Short mmCIF file of C-alpha atoms and ligand atoms in Angstrom, two decimals:
data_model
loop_
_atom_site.label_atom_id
_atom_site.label_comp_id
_atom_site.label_asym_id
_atom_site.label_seq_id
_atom_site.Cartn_x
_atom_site.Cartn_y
_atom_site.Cartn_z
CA UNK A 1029 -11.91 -15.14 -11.30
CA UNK A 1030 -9.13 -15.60 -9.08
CA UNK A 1031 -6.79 -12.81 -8.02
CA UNK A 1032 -3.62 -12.54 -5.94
CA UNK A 1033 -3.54 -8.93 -4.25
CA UNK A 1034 0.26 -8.18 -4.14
CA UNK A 1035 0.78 -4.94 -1.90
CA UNK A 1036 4.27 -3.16 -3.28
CA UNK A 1037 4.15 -4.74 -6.70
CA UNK A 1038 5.37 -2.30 -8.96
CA UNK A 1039 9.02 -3.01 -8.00
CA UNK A 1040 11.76 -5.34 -6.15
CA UNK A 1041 10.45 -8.52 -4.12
CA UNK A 1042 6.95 -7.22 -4.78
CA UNK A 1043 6.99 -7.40 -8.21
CA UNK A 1044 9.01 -10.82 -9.10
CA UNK A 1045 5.92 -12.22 -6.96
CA UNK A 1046 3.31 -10.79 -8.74
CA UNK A 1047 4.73 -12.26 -11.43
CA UNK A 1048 4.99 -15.84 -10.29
CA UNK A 1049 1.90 -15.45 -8.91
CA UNK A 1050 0.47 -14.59 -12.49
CA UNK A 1051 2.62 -17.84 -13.82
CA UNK A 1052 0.52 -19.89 -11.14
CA UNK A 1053 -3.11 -18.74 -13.13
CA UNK A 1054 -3.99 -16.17 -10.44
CA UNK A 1055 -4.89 -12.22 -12.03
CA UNK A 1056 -2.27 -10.01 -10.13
CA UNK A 1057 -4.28 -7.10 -8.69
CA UNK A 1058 -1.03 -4.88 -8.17
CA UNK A 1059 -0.72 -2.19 -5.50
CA UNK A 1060 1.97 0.87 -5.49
CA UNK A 1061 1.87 3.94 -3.58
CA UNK A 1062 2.76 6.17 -6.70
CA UNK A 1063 5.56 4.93 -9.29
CA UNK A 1064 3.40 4.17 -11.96
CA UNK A 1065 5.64 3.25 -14.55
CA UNK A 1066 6.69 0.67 -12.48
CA UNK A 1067 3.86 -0.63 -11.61
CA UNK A 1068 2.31 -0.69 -15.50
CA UNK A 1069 6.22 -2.25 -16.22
CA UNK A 1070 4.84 -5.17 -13.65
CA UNK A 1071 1.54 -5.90 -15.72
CA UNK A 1072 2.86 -5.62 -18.82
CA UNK A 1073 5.87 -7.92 -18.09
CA UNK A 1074 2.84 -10.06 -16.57
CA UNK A 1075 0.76 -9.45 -19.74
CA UNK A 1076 3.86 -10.26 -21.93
CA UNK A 1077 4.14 -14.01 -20.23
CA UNK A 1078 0.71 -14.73 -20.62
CA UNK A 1079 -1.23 -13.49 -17.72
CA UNK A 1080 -3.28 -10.76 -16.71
CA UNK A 1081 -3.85 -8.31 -13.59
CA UNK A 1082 -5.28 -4.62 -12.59
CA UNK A 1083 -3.32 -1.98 -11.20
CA UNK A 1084 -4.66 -0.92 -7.17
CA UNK A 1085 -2.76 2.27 -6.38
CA UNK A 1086 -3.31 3.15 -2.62
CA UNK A 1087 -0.79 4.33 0.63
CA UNK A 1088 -0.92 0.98 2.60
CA UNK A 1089 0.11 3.31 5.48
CA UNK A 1090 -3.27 4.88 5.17
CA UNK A 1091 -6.44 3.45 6.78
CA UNK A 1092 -9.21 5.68 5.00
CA UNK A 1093 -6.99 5.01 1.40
CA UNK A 1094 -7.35 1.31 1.77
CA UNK A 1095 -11.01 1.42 3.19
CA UNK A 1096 -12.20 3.41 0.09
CA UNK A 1097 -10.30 1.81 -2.59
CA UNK A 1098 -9.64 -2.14 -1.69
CA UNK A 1099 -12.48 -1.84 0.25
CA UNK A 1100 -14.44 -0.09 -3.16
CA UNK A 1101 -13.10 -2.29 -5.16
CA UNK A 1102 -13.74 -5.81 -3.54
CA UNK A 1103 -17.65 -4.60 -3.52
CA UNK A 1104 -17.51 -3.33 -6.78
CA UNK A 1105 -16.27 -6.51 -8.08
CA UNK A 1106 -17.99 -9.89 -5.92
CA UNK A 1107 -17.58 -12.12 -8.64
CA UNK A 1108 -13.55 -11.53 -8.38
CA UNK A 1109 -12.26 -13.29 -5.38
CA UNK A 1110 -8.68 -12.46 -4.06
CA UNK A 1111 -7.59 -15.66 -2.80
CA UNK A 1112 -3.70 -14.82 -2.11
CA UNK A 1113 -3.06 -11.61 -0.18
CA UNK A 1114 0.77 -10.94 0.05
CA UNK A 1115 1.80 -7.56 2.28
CA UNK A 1116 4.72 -7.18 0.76
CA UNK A 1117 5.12 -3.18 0.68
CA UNK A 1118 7.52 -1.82 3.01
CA UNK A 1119 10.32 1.06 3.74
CA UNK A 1120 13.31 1.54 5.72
CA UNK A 1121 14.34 4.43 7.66
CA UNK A 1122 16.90 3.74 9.98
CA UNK A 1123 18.41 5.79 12.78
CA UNK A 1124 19.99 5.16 16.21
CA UNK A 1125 16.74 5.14 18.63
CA UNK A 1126 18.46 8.28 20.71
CA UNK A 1127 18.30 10.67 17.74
CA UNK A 1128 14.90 8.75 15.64
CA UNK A 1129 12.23 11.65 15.51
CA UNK A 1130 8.73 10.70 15.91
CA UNK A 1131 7.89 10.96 12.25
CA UNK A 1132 10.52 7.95 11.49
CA UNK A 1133 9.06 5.71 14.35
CA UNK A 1134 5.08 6.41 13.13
CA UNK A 1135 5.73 6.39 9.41
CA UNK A 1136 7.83 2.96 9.62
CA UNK A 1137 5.15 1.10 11.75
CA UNK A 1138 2.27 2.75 9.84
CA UNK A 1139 3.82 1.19 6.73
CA UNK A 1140 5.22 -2.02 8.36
CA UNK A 1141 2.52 -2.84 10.64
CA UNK A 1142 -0.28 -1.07 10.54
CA UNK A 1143 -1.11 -1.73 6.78
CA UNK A 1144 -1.47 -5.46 7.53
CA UNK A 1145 -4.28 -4.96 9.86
CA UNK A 1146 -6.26 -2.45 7.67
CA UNK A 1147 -5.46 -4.55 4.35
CA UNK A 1148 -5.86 -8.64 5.69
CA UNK A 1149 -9.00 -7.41 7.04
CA UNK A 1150 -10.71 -6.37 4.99
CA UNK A 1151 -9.86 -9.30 2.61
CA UNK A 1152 -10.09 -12.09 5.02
CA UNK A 1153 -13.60 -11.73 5.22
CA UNK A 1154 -14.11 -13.35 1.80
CA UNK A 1155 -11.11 -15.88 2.40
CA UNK A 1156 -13.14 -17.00 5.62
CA UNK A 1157 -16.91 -16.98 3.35
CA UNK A 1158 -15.15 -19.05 0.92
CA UNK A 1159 -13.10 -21.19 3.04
CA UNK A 1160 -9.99 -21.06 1.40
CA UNK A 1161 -6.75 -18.34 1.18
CA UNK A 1162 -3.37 -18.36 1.89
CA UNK A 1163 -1.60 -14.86 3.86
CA UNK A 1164 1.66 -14.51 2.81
CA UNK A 1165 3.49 -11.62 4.65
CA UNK A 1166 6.75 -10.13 3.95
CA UNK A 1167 8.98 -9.40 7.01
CA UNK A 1168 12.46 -9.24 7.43
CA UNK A 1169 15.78 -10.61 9.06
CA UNK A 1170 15.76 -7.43 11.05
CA UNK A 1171 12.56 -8.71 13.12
CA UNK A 1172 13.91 -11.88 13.65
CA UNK A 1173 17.89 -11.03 14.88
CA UNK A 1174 16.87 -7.39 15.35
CA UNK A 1175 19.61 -4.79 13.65
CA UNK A 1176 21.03 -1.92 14.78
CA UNK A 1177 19.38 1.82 13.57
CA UNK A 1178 16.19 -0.44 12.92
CA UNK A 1179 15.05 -0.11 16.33
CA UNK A 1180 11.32 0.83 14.04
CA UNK A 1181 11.59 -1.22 11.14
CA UNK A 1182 12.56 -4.41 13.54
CA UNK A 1183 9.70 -3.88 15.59
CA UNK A 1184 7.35 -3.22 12.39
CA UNK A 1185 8.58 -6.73 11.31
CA UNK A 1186 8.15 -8.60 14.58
CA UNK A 1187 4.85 -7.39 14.82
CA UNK A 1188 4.00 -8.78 11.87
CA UNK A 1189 5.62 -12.26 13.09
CA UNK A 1190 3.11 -12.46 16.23
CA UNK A 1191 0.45 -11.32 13.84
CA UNK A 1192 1.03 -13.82 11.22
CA UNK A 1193 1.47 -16.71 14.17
CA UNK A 1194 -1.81 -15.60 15.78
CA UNK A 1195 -3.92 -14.88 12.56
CA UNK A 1196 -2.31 -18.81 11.55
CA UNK A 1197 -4.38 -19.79 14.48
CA UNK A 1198 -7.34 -18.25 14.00
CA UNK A 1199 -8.15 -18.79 10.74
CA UNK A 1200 -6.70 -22.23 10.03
CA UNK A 1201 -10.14 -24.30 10.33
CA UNK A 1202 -11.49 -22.18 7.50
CA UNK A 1203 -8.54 -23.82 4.91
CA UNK A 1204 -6.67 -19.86 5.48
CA UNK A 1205 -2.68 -20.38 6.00
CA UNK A 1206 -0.84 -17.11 7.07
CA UNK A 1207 2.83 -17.64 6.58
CA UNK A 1208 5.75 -14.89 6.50
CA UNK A 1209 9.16 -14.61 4.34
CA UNK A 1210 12.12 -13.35 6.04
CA UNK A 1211 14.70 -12.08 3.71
CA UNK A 1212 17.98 -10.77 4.52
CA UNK A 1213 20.02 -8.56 2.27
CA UNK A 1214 18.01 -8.46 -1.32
CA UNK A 1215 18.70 -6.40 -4.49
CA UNK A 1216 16.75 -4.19 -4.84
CA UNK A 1217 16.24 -0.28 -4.79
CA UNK A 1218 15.96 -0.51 -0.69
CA UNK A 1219 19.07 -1.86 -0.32
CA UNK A 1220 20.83 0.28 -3.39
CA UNK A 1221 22.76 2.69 -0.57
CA UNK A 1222 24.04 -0.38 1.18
CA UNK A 1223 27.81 -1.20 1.32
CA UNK A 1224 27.55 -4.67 -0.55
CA UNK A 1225 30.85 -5.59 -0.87
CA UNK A 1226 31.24 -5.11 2.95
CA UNK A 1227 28.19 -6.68 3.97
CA UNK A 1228 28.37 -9.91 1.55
CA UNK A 1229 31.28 -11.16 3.62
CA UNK A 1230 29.23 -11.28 6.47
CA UNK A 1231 26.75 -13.68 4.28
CA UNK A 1232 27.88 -17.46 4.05
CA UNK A 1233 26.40 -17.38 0.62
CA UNK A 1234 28.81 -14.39 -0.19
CA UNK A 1235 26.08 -12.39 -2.08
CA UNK A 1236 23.08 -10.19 -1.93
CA UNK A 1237 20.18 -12.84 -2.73
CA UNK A 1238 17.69 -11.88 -5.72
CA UNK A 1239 13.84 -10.85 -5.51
CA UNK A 1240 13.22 -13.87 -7.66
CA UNK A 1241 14.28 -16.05 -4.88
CA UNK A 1242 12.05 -14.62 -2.24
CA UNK A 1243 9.29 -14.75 -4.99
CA UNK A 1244 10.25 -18.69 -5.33
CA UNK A 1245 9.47 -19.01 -1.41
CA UNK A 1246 6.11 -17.01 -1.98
CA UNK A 1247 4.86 -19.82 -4.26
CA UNK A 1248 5.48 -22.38 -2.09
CA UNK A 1249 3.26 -20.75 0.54
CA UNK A 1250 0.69 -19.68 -1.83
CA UNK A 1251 0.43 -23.69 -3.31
CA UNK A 1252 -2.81 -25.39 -2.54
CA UNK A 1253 -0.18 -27.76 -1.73
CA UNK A 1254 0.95 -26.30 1.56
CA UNK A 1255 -2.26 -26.51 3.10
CA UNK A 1256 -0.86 -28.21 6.36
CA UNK A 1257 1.78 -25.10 6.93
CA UNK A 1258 0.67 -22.40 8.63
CA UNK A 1259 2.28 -20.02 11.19
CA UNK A 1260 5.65 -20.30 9.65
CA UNK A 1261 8.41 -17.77 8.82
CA UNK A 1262 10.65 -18.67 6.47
CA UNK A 1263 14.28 -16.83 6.53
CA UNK A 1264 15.63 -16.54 2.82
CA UNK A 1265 18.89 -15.20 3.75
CA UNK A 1266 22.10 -17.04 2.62
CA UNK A 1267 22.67 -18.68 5.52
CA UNK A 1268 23.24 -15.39 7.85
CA UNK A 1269 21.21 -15.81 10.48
CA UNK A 1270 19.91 -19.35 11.12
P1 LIG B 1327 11.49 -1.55 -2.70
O1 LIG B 1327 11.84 -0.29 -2.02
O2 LIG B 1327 12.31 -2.03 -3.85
O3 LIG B 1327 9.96 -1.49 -3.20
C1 LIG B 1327 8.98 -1.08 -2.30
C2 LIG B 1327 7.62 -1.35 -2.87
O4 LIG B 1327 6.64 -1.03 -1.87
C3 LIG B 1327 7.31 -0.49 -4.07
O5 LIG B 1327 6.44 -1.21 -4.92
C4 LIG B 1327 6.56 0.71 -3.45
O6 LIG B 1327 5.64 1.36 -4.33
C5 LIG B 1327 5.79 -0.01 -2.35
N1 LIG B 1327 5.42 0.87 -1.25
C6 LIG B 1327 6.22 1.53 -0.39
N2 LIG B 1327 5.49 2.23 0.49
C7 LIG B 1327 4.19 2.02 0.16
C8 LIG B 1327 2.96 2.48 0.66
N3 LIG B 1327 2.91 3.31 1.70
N4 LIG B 1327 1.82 2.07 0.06
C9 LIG B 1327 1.85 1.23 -1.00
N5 LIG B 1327 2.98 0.74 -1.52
C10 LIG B 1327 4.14 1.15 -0.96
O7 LIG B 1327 11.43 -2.63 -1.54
P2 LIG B 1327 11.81 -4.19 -1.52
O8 LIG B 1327 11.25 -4.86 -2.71
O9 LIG B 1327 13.22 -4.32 -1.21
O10 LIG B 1327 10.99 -4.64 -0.21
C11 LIG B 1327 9.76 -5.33 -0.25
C12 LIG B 1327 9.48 -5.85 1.14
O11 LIG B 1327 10.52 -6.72 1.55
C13 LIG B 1327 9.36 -4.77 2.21
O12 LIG B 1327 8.33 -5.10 3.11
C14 LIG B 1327 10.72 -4.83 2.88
O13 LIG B 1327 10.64 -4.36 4.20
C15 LIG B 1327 11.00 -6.31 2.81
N6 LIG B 1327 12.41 -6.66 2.93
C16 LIG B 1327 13.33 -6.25 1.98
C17 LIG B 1327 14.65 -6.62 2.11
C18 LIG B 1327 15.69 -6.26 1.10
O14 LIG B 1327 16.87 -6.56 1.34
N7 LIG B 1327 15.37 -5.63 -0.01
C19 LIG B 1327 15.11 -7.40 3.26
C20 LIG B 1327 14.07 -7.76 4.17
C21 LIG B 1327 12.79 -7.40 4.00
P3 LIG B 1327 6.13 2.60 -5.30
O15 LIG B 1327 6.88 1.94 -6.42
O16 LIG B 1327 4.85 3.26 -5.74
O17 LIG B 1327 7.01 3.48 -4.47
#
């Protein structure tokens, strides 16, 4: 049995790619820190085109969380191999550096950054037995350009872009790509208290894009197809920052 491990899938980006990666045959094993309605709303919207998944509550920002539980449940089930791993959870919480309190900086890498150490891992050690998985990590815009009152969240995001570069390396003889996705500005419940109408003129494509289309990018990693790219990160951003 094949799974894709989607971390953040009960809502936004995460969950339009658990569900396309459901529509490719894989079981979505969907993780959520604790909006469970959402997160049963992703497998039965999964169910409801066919497919099938679990639900794989745990705080990606906690090490001892994701130890007992992913860790639990990859030994509880060997016969269940997770062969796409996408760290897609995430939050924001911006402030100018001069007045961010420690909690902001700690809380934003922990969730960022942190989590995809802990979580790839611990599941790249059956990608590498089985020679074959593909790392899909969600980063942003903001660790590419950098933004302004992101001073955490853009170096969260970078560090996952030399991560992803260097894992690409390392693992690439054993058939493993690790790619990122760079969105920009995307609907969805992060971006709610955002100023739309002022920021879409900034955006050559003159509008927010749509989870779905980051979701489209995250199939195009996660095809045996793209075997031969690895290391990549792919801005899906209407043309803002090129
Ligand atoms: P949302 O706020 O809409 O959804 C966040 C998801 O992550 C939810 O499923 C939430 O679970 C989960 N989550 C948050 N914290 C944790 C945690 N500690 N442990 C486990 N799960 C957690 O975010 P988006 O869909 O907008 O963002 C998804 C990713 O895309 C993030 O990494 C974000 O940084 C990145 N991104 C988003 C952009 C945008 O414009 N929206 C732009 C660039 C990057 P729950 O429902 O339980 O709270």
């Amino acid at each position: 049995m094949k799974y894709a491990l989607v971390t953040g899938g009960s809502r936004g980006i995460g969950k339009a790619i658990a569900l396309k990666m459901a529509s490719l045959g894989y079981r979505v094993l969907i993780n959520y820190k604790s909006n469970l309605s959402e997160a049963q709303h992703t497998l039965e919207a999964i169910r409801h085109a066919g497919g099938d998944g679990e639900l794989l509550p745990f705080d990606v920002s906690d090490k001892v969380k994701i130890q007992e539980i992913l860790g639990g449940w990859i030994e509880a089930n060997p016969e269940k191999e997770i062969e796409v791993l996408v760290n897609n959870a995430g939050i924001r919480n911006d402030s100018l550096l001069a007045w961010m309190e420690e909690d902001q900086w700690t809380d934003v890498i922990n969730t960022n950054l942190d989590s995809f150490f802990y979580v790839t891992r611990l599941v790249l050690h059956g990608m590498i037995t089985r020679k074959y998985g593909r790392i899909i990590n969600v980063v942003s815009l903001s660790g590419i350009k950098g933004l302004a009152g992101q001073t955490n969240y853009s170096a969260a995001k970078a560090g996952v872009i030399g991560a992803t570069k260097a894992l690409a390396q390392e693992v690439a003889r054993q058939g493993i790509t690790v790619n990122a996705l760079a969105p920009g500005f995307i609907k969805t419940d992060m971006t709610e208290g955002l100023d739309e109408k002022e920021l879409k003129a900034l955006i050559p494509a003159r509008r927010f894009g749509l989870p779905e289309e980051v979701a489209h990018a995250a199939v195009f990693f996660a095809s045996k197809d793209s075997a031969y790219i690895t290391g990549q990160v792919l801005s899906i951003n209407g043309g803002l920052y090129t």
